[in-house]
Amino acid sequence: MNIKNKLKKNVFTLVVVLLYAFTFIYKSDIGVLALSNSIYYFKELLSIMPVVLVLTALLDFWVPKRVIQDNLGKDARGKGMFFSFLLGGISAGPIYAAFPITVMLLKKGASIRNVIIILSSWAVIKVPMLVNEVKFLGPEFMIVRWILTVIAIIIFSYIGARIVKKEDIVFENEKFVEEIFDEEIFINCSACMGCSLCTKTYPSLFEMYNKKAYVKQYDIDDIDSTKLNDAIDNCPTKAIKHKEQ
Amino acid sequence: MDIFTIAMWVITLIFLIISFIKNKSETKGAFKKALGMGKGMAKSLIFVILLIGLILAYIPPESIASFVASQNLFVSTVGSALFGTITLIPAFIAFPLVGTLVDASVSMVPAVAFLTTLTMVGIVTFPLEKKTFGMKFTVTRNALSFVFAIVIALFMGVIL
């Protein structure tokens, strides 16, 4: 059972390794070419991933939840879409570089629609790309494609957000989000009904915003565990979670 | 490195220094988180990259140009869109390539479809995206991107 699970988890790795093995046995020149192709992508990975990861962690710490919710959340509407296009448009690196930063924004209250906009514009309409596009395909091509793509993204991000709900993502990978961001105290936004009991119990840790409770910026050493446990116990929907070390 | 990547490094470093001055222990914590995230993604990314390298070795991007030139519009559009979904190609190779596609083909529709799916839809990055956002999100986003890539391409063909 254990081996089966392990195999299932690593099926992708296994397939790649086998493909390489076959290639090297039967067509070693293609194998060499494949490895030399990969080197370019490794360089690209190393030039962008460290900076994206550090930036994600820093933003996660310094930018309060309600700022994200305000500017990229469901109620931000046009403003949220504008910021999403801007963020995706000025970024660098391939689409996978956008994954850590967008999942962090999602966790902090960005809407699904805006996450789709960021990912898509990160992939296909970012400024460094456009410069290249003008060079090889001409300004007219670039402008028409840019406008059409923006319209398309606006439409399909709307459709996407109708199909996928935030709960789907949280439900499917809550473990991953928690592992990655390692939040000690967090509030399950979809469970919180905004009764504000926690902010009354522990006002210096919790705050209300848009009828939902949020955890303020905190230093883990300053946490009053009695008050925190009171708040957790008092919460009628058990939306507050505390991960003890 | 292009100017935007450099700018990102500079901004992040400045941000990191300010953060460190303001709150030393939390900045260290953030750094640890970044490291943890990196570890979580590293293995998947390495194999994603090896797979891209392999695909490009078997199907060199140039072969798509000859394919597009020899087929009718429908087959070449869907075909090049599909080819674009499989792999990721850096912009500096993609644009000259799309340039030759536009020249080779009777219409620019396949070239545009290829360009859009190339960057926006990813079969090879699918496992990583699924791990990050879950199955439903990943399938929905990629499927919508694919359909709209063809829609964009058709409109481009009508306008230009």
Short mmCIF file of C-alpha atoms in Angstrom, two decimals:
data_model
loop_
_atom_site.label_atom_id
_atom_site.label_comp_id
_atom_site.label_asym_id
_atom_site.label_seq_id
_atom_site.Cartn_x
_atom_site.Cartn_y
_atom_site.Cartn_z
CA MET A 1 0.00 0.00 0.00
CA ASN A 2 2.75 2.36 0.98
CA ILE A 3 4.77 1.57 -2.12
CA LYS A 4 1.68 1.98 -4.25
CA ASN A 5 1.06 5.45 -2.80
CA LYS A 6 4.65 6.42 -3.33
CA LEU A 7 4.49 5.27 -6.92
CA LYS A 8 1.30 7.20 -7.50
CA LYS A 9 2.83 10.33 -6.07
CA ASN A 10 5.95 10.05 -8.19
CA VAL A 11 4.40 8.84 -11.43
CA PHE A 12 5.40 12.01 -13.27
CA THR A 13 9.02 11.73 -12.16
CA LEU A 14 9.07 8.09 -13.11
CA VAL A 15 7.71 8.75 -16.60
CA VAL A 16 10.33 11.43 -17.25
CA VAL A 17 13.16 9.23 -16.01
CA LEU A 18 11.98 6.31 -18.18
CA LEU A 19 11.63 8.53 -21.25
CA TYR A 20 15.18 9.72 -20.77
CA ALA A 21 16.44 6.19 -20.25
CA PHE A 22 14.84 4.99 -23.50
CA THR A 23 16.09 8.01 -25.37
CA PHE A 24 19.64 7.49 -24.24
CA ILE A 25 19.56 3.79 -25.10
CA TYR A 26 18.07 4.15 -28.57
CA LYS A 27 18.89 7.70 -29.67
CA SER A 28 21.64 9.05 -27.52
CA ASP A 29 22.13 12.14 -29.70
CA ILE A 30 18.54 13.23 -29.00
CA GLY A 31 19.12 12.62 -25.29
CA VAL A 32 22.12 14.92 -25.35
CA LEU A 33 20.11 17.53 -27.23
CA ALA A 34 17.30 17.23 -24.66
CA LEU A 35 19.69 17.85 -21.79
CA SER A 36 21.25 20.83 -23.50
CA ASN A 37 17.74 22.19 -24.19
CA SER A 38 16.95 21.79 -20.51
CA ILE A 39 19.95 23.86 -19.47
CA TYR A 40 18.38 26.99 -20.90
CA TYR A 41 15.26 26.39 -18.85
CA PHE A 42 17.27 25.74 -15.71
CA LYS A 43 19.00 29.07 -16.16
CA GLU A 44 15.64 30.75 -16.59
CA LEU A 45 14.36 28.99 -13.47
CA LEU A 46 17.31 30.09 -11.38
CA SER A 47 17.13 33.66 -12.61
CA ILE A 48 13.50 34.08 -11.57
CA MET A 49 12.36 31.58 -8.94
CA PRO A 50 14.49 32.67 -5.95
CA VAL A 51 13.37 36.26 -6.32
CA VAL A 52 9.71 35.31 -6.77
CA LEU A 53 9.76 33.11 -3.68
CA VAL A 54 11.42 35.73 -1.47
CA LEU A 55 9.06 38.39 -2.76
CA THR A 56 6.07 36.15 -2.07
CA ALA A 57 7.17 35.49 1.49
CA LEU A 58 7.89 39.18 2.15
CA LEU A 59 4.57 40.33 0.71
CA ASP A 60 2.84 37.63 2.69
CA PHE A 61 4.28 39.06 5.87
CA TRP A 62 4.07 42.81 5.24
CA VAL A 63 0.87 43.26 3.26
CA PRO A 64 -2.21 42.95 5.47
CA LYS A 65 -5.05 40.73 4.34
CA ARG A 66 -7.51 43.52 3.99
CA VAL A 67 -5.28 45.45 1.59
CA ILE A 68 -5.27 42.44 -0.72
CA GLN A 69 -8.97 41.91 -0.24
CA ASP A 70 -9.63 45.58 -0.95
CA ASN A 71 -7.59 45.76 -4.11
CA LEU A 72 -7.82 42.26 -5.56
CA GLY A 73 -10.89 40.84 -3.84
CA LYS A 74 -14.34 40.18 -5.21
CA ASP A 75 -15.62 43.66 -4.37
CA ALA A 76 -12.67 45.45 -5.96
CA ARG A 77 -14.29 44.95 -9.40
CA GLY A 78 -12.72 47.20 -12.06
CA LYS A 79 -9.94 48.31 -9.77
CA GLY A 80 -9.11 44.70 -8.94
CA MET A 81 -9.00 43.75 -12.60
CA PHE A 82 -6.77 46.71 -13.39
CA PHE A 83 -4.29 45.79 -10.66
CA SER A 84 -4.35 42.16 -11.78
CA PHE A 85 -3.49 43.06 -15.36
CA LEU A 86 -0.81 45.40 -14.10
CA LEU A 87 0.74 42.80 -11.83
CA GLY A 88 0.76 40.13 -14.53
CA GLY A 89 1.85 42.58 -17.19
CA ILE A 90 4.98 43.89 -15.52
CA SER A 91 6.17 40.55 -14.25
CA ALA A 92 8.99 38.43 -15.52
CA GLY A 93 9.44 34.72 -16.03
CA PRO A 94 7.27 31.85 -17.27
CA ILE A 95 3.81 31.06 -15.95
CA TYR A 96 4.98 28.66 -13.23
CA ALA A 97 6.81 31.55 -11.55
CA ALA A 98 3.37 33.09 -10.98
CA PHE A 99 2.05 30.10 -9.01
CA PRO A 100 3.52 30.86 -5.56
CA ILE A 101 2.65 34.53 -5.64
CA THR A 102 -0.92 34.00 -6.90
CA VAL A 103 -1.70 31.27 -4.39
CA MET A 104 -0.49 33.62 -1.65
CA LEU A 105 -2.76 36.40 -2.97
CA LEU A 106 -5.64 33.95 -3.21
CA LYS A 107 -5.13 32.93 0.38
CA LYS A 108 -5.11 36.57 1.44
CA GLY A 109 -8.41 37.34 -0.22
CA ALA A 110 -7.84 37.89 -3.94
CA SER A 111 -10.75 36.64 -6.01
CA ILE A 112 -10.58 33.66 -8.36
CA ARG A 113 -11.27 35.95 -11.29
CA ASN A 114 -8.31 38.17 -10.50
CA VAL A 115 -6.05 35.18 -9.96
CA ILE A 116 -6.96 33.93 -13.45
CA ILE A 117 -6.27 37.41 -14.84
CA ILE A 118 -2.86 37.56 -13.17
CA LEU A 119 -1.85 34.09 -14.37
CA SER A 120 -3.05 34.70 -17.92
CA SER A 121 -1.55 38.14 -18.35
CA TRP A 122 1.66 36.91 -16.73
CA ALA A 123 1.78 34.25 -19.43
CA VAL A 124 0.84 36.05 -22.55
CA ILE A 125 0.74 39.84 -22.49
CA LYS A 126 3.60 40.94 -20.33
CA VAL A 127 5.60 43.93 -21.41
CA PRO A 128 8.99 42.23 -21.99
CA MET A 129 7.21 39.94 -24.44
CA LEU A 130 5.53 42.77 -26.29
CA VAL A 131 8.85 44.43 -27.12
CA ASN A 132 10.02 41.22 -28.74
CA GLU A 133 6.74 40.82 -30.54
CA VAL A 134 7.00 44.25 -32.17
CA LYS A 135 10.49 43.40 -33.35
CA PHE A 136 9.49 40.19 -35.10
CA LEU A 137 5.84 40.67 -36.02
CA GLY A 138 5.35 44.40 -36.22
CA PRO A 139 3.47 46.92 -34.07
CA GLU A 140 0.12 46.40 -35.75
CA PHE A 141 0.14 42.67 -35.01
CA MET A 142 1.18 43.30 -31.42
CA ILE A 143 -1.50 45.92 -30.71
CA VAL A 144 -4.36 43.92 -32.23
CA ARG A 145 -3.28 40.76 -30.44
CA TRP A 146 -2.85 42.63 -27.18
CA ILE A 147 -6.33 44.16 -27.29
CA LEU A 148 -7.99 40.89 -28.32
CA THR A 149 -6.15 38.98 -25.61
CA VAL A 150 -7.13 41.43 -22.90
CA ILE A 151 -10.78 41.19 -23.97
CA ALA A 152 -10.53 37.39 -24.04
CA ILE A 153 -8.99 37.29 -20.57
CA ILE A 154 -11.72 39.55 -19.19
CA ILE A 155 -14.38 37.21 -20.58
CA PHE A 156 -12.87 33.84 -19.67
CA SER A 157 -11.79 34.92 -16.19
CA TYR A 158 -15.47 35.69 -15.58
CA ILE A 159 -16.50 32.26 -16.86
CA GLY A 160 -13.71 30.60 -14.86
CA ALA A 161 -14.80 32.28 -11.65
CA ARG A 162 -18.36 31.09 -12.25
CA ILE A 163 -17.18 27.50 -12.59
CA VAL A 164 -14.54 27.35 -9.86
CA LYS A 165 -15.30 28.53 -6.35
CA LYS A 166 -12.74 29.40 -3.77
CA GLU A 167 -13.90 26.48 -1.65
CA ASP A 168 -12.90 24.09 -4.47
CA ILE A 169 -9.32 25.23 -4.22
CA VAL A 170 -9.18 25.31 -0.45
CA PHE A 171 -10.89 21.95 -0.30
CA GLU A 172 -8.50 20.34 -2.74
CA ASN A 173 -5.27 21.66 -1.36
CA GLU A 174 -5.72 23.11 2.09
CA LYS A 175 -2.87 20.93 3.22
CA PHE A 176 -0.57 22.33 0.60
CA VAL A 177 -1.42 25.94 1.41
CA GLU A 178 -0.87 25.33 5.10
CA GLU A 179 2.38 23.50 4.51
CA ILE A 180 3.71 26.21 2.31
CA PHE A 181 2.72 29.23 4.27
CA ASP A 182 2.86 27.68 7.65
CA GLU A 183 0.37 30.02 9.28
CA GLU A 184 0.24 29.60 13.02
CA ILE A 185 -3.13 31.27 13.43
CA PHE A 186 -5.63 31.46 10.66
CA ILE A 187 -9.28 32.10 10.08
CA ASN A 188 -11.31 30.06 7.67
CA CYS A 189 -13.03 32.93 5.85
CA SER A 190 -15.82 30.82 4.41
CA ALA A 191 -16.77 29.58 7.90
CA CYS A 192 -16.56 32.97 9.65
CA MET A 193 -20.00 34.53 9.94
CA GLY A 194 -18.78 37.84 11.25
CA CYS A 195 -20.08 37.68 14.80
CA SER A 196 -17.03 39.67 16.00
CA LEU A 197 -16.75 37.68 19.24
CA CYS A 198 -13.04 37.05 18.66
CA THR A 199 -12.31 40.76 18.24
CA LYS A 200 -14.00 41.37 21.58
CA THR A 201 -12.10 38.56 23.28
CA TYR A 202 -8.72 39.45 21.84
CA PRO A 203 -8.88 42.90 20.24
CA SER A 204 -5.16 43.25 19.65
CA LEU A 205 -5.04 40.09 17.53
CA PHE A 206 -8.30 40.05 15.61
CA GLU A 207 -10.05 42.74 13.64
CA MET A 208 -13.26 42.99 11.67
CA TYR A 209 -13.28 43.97 8.05
CA ASN A 210 -16.13 43.70 5.58
CA LYS A 211 -18.08 41.60 8.08
CA LYS A 212 -15.32 39.01 8.39
CA ALA A 213 -12.71 38.54 11.08
CA TYR A 214 -9.03 38.79 10.24
CA VAL A 215 -5.82 38.06 12.08
CA LYS A 216 -3.74 41.20 12.53
CA GLN A 217 -0.01 41.35 12.09
CA TYR A 218 1.47 39.59 15.10
CA ASP A 219 4.68 38.44 16.66
CA ILE A 220 4.34 34.83 17.74
CA ASP A 221 6.21 35.47 20.99
CA ASP A 222 3.68 38.11 22.09
CA ILE A 223 0.65 35.86 21.74
CA ASP A 224 -1.43 35.55 24.90
CA SER A 225 -2.42 31.90 24.67
CA THR A 226 -5.23 32.16 27.24
CA LYS A 227 -6.95 34.89 25.27
CA LEU A 228 -6.32 33.09 22.01
CA ASN A 229 -7.78 29.84 23.34
CA ASP A 230 -10.79 31.76 24.65
CA ALA A 231 -11.33 33.25 21.23
CA ILE A 232 -11.02 29.81 19.59
CA ASP A 233 -13.47 28.27 22.05
CA ASN A 234 -15.92 31.17 21.77
CA CYS A 235 -16.05 31.13 18.00
CA PRO A 236 -19.49 29.72 17.14
CA THR A 237 -18.44 28.31 13.78
CA LYS A 238 -15.00 27.11 14.92
CA ALA A 239 -13.41 29.11 12.15
CA ILE A 240 -10.22 30.00 14.02
CA LYS A 241 -7.39 27.53 13.75
CA HIS A 242 -4.23 27.53 15.80
CA LYS A 243 -1.35 25.28 14.89
CA GLU A 244 0.79 24.62 17.92
CA GLN A 245 4.48 24.06 17.35
CA MET B 1 18.40 38.43 -17.88
CA ASP B 2 16.00 40.97 -19.31
CA ILE B 3 15.45 44.31 -17.67
CA PHE B 4 12.25 43.20 -15.94
CA THR B 5 13.92 40.29 -14.23
CA ILE B 6 16.72 42.57 -13.08
CA ALA B 7 14.17 45.10 -11.84
CA MET B 8 12.45 42.36 -9.86
CA TRP B 9 15.74 41.39 -8.23
CA VAL B 10 16.55 44.99 -7.34
CA ILE B 11 13.09 45.72 -5.92
CA THR B 12 13.08 42.50 -3.91
CA LEU B 13 16.55 43.13 -2.50
CA ILE B 14 15.61 46.66 -1.42
CA PHE B 15 12.40 45.32 0.08
CA LEU B 16 14.37 42.61 1.85
CA ILE B 17 16.81 45.10 3.38
CA ILE B 18 14.03 47.40 4.60
CA SER B 19 12.17 44.42 5.99
CA PHE B 20 15.30 43.22 7.75
CA ILE B 21 15.89 46.61 9.37
CA LYS B 22 12.29 46.85 10.50
CA ASN B 23 11.83 43.35 11.82
CA LYS B 24 14.79 41.05 11.93
CA SER B 25 13.22 37.89 13.27
CA GLU B 26 10.17 37.97 11.00
CA THR B 27 12.31 38.62 7.96
CA LYS B 28 14.33 35.56 8.82
CA GLY B 29 11.05 33.70 9.15
CA ALA B 30 9.93 34.94 5.73
CA PHE B 31 13.22 33.78 4.28
CA LYS B 32 12.69 30.35 5.75
CA LYS B 33 9.22 30.23 4.24
CA ALA B 34 10.64 31.12 0.85
CA LEU B 35 13.16 28.34 1.21
CA GLY B 36 10.42 25.90 2.20
CA MET B 37 8.31 26.90 -0.80
CA GLY B 38 11.34 26.48 -3.04
CA LYS B 39 11.95 22.99 -1.72
CA GLY B 40 8.29 22.13 -2.25
CA MET B 41 8.40 23.20 -5.89
CA ALA B 42 11.98 22.27 -6.79
CA LYS B 43 11.47 18.60 -7.56
CA SER B 44 8.41 19.12 -9.76
CA LEU B 45 10.09 21.98 -11.58
CA ILE B 46 13.25 20.05 -12.33
CA PHE B 47 11.30 17.24 -13.95
CA VAL B 48 9.01 19.65 -15.78
CA ILE B 49 12.08 21.25 -17.29
CA LEU B 50 13.67 17.94 -18.23
CA LEU B 51 10.44 16.98 -19.97
CA ILE B 52 10.31 20.25 -21.93
CA GLY B 53 13.89 19.69 -23.02
CA LEU B 54 13.03 16.19 -24.20
CA ILE B 55 9.90 17.24 -26.10
CA LEU B 56 11.78 19.99 -27.87
CA ALA B 57 14.50 17.52 -28.81
CA TYR B 58 11.99 15.13 -30.43
CA ILE B 59 9.79 17.81 -31.96
CA PRO B 60 12.02 20.78 -32.77
CA PRO B 61 10.00 24.02 -32.93
CA GLU B 62 11.02 24.45 -36.57
CA SER B 63 9.10 21.32 -37.54
CA ILE B 64 5.85 23.06 -36.65
CA ALA B 65 6.47 25.57 -39.45
CA SER B 66 6.59 22.89 -42.11
CA PHE B 67 3.51 21.25 -40.62
CA VAL B 68 1.50 24.47 -40.73
CA ALA B 69 2.48 25.17 -44.33
CA SER B 70 1.32 21.78 -45.56
CA GLN B 71 -2.14 21.54 -44.00
CA ASN B 72 -5.50 23.23 -44.48
CA LEU B 73 -6.44 26.10 -42.18
CA PHE B 74 -8.55 24.15 -39.71
CA VAL B 75 -6.08 21.32 -39.20
CA SER B 76 -3.10 23.63 -38.97
CA THR B 77 -4.85 25.95 -36.46
CA VAL B 78 -5.92 23.20 -34.11
CA GLY B 79 -2.65 21.37 -34.67
CA SER B 80 -0.45 24.32 -33.84
CA ALA B 81 -2.65 25.23 -30.87
CA LEU B 82 -2.22 21.69 -29.58
CA PHE B 83 1.51 21.80 -30.15
CA GLY B 84 1.62 25.07 -28.23
CA THR B 85 -0.11 23.51 -25.23
CA ILE B 86 2.45 20.77 -24.84
CA THR B 87 5.44 22.88 -24.21
CA LEU B 88 6.84 26.19 -23.09
CA ILE B 89 9.13 28.08 -25.42
CA PRO B 90 10.96 31.25 -24.40
CA ALA B 91 9.75 34.43 -26.09
CA PHE B 92 12.99 35.05 -27.93
CA ILE B 93 12.61 31.74 -29.76
CA ALA B 94 8.82 31.88 -29.98
CA PHE B 95 8.48 35.22 -31.76
CA PRO B 96 10.91 34.62 -34.60
CA LEU B 97 9.30 31.21 -34.97
CA VAL B 98 5.81 32.69 -35.10
CA GLY B 99 7.19 35.16 -37.62
CA THR B 100 8.21 32.30 -39.91
CA LEU B 101 4.83 30.64 -39.30
CA VAL B 102 3.03 33.75 -40.48
CA ASP B 103 5.21 33.77 -43.60
CA ALA B 104 4.84 30.05 -44.23
CA SER B 105 1.09 29.87 -43.87
CA VAL B 106 -1.65 31.29 -46.03
CA SER B 107 -3.16 32.82 -42.89
CA MET B 108 -1.82 34.04 -39.58
CA VAL B 109 -4.54 32.22 -37.63
CA PRO B 110 -2.46 29.11 -36.79
CA ALA B 111 0.50 31.24 -35.77
CA VAL B 112 -1.55 33.26 -33.29
CA ALA B 113 -3.23 30.18 -31.85
CA PHE B 114 0.21 28.67 -31.38
CA LEU B 115 1.58 31.80 -29.71
CA THR B 116 -1.26 32.04 -27.20
CA THR B 117 -1.45 28.40 -26.16
CA LEU B 118 2.32 28.26 -26.05
CA THR B 119 2.50 30.51 -23.03
CA MET B 120 -0.93 30.27 -21.45
CA VAL B 121 -1.77 26.56 -21.60
CA GLY B 122 0.63 24.03 -20.19
CA ILE B 123 0.42 20.26 -20.26
CA VAL B 124 3.90 19.95 -18.80
CA THR B 125 3.20 22.43 -16.02
CA PHE B 126 -0.16 20.79 -15.34
CA PRO B 127 1.02 18.63 -12.40
CA LEU B 128 2.55 21.65 -10.71
CA GLU B 129 -0.51 23.81 -11.27
CA LYS B 130 -2.73 21.02 -10.00
CA LYS B 131 -0.65 20.73 -6.88
CA THR B 132 -0.95 24.46 -6.29
CA PHE B 133 -4.57 25.20 -7.21
CA GLY B 134 -6.27 21.83 -7.36
CA MET B 135 -7.71 19.85 -10.26
CA LYS B 136 -10.87 21.83 -10.91
CA PHE B 137 -9.15 25.20 -11.20
CA THR B 138 -6.35 23.83 -13.37
CA VAL B 139 -8.61 22.02 -15.81
CA THR B 140 -10.96 25.01 -16.07
CA ARG B 141 -8.22 27.57 -16.60
CA ASN B 142 -6.35 25.55 -19.19
CA ALA B 143 -9.48 24.55 -21.10
CA LEU B 144 -10.77 28.12 -21.23
CA SER B 145 -7.36 29.41 -22.29
CA PHE B 146 -7.22 26.87 -25.10
CA VAL B 147 -10.67 27.71 -26.45
CA PHE B 148 -10.04 31.44 -26.25
CA ALA B 149 -6.62 31.08 -27.88
CA ILE B 150 -8.41 29.80 -30.97
CA VAL B 151 -11.06 32.52 -30.71
CA ILE B 152 -8.34 35.19 -30.52
CA ALA B 153 -6.60 33.63 -33.51
CA LEU B 154 -9.80 33.63 -35.59
CA PHE B 155 -10.46 37.29 -34.78
CA MET B 156 -6.88 38.14 -35.68
CA GLY B 157 -7.40 36.44 -39.03
CA VAL B 158 -10.52 38.52 -39.69
CA ILE B 159 -9.04 41.85 -38.58
CA LEU B 160 -5.57 41.71 -40.10
#
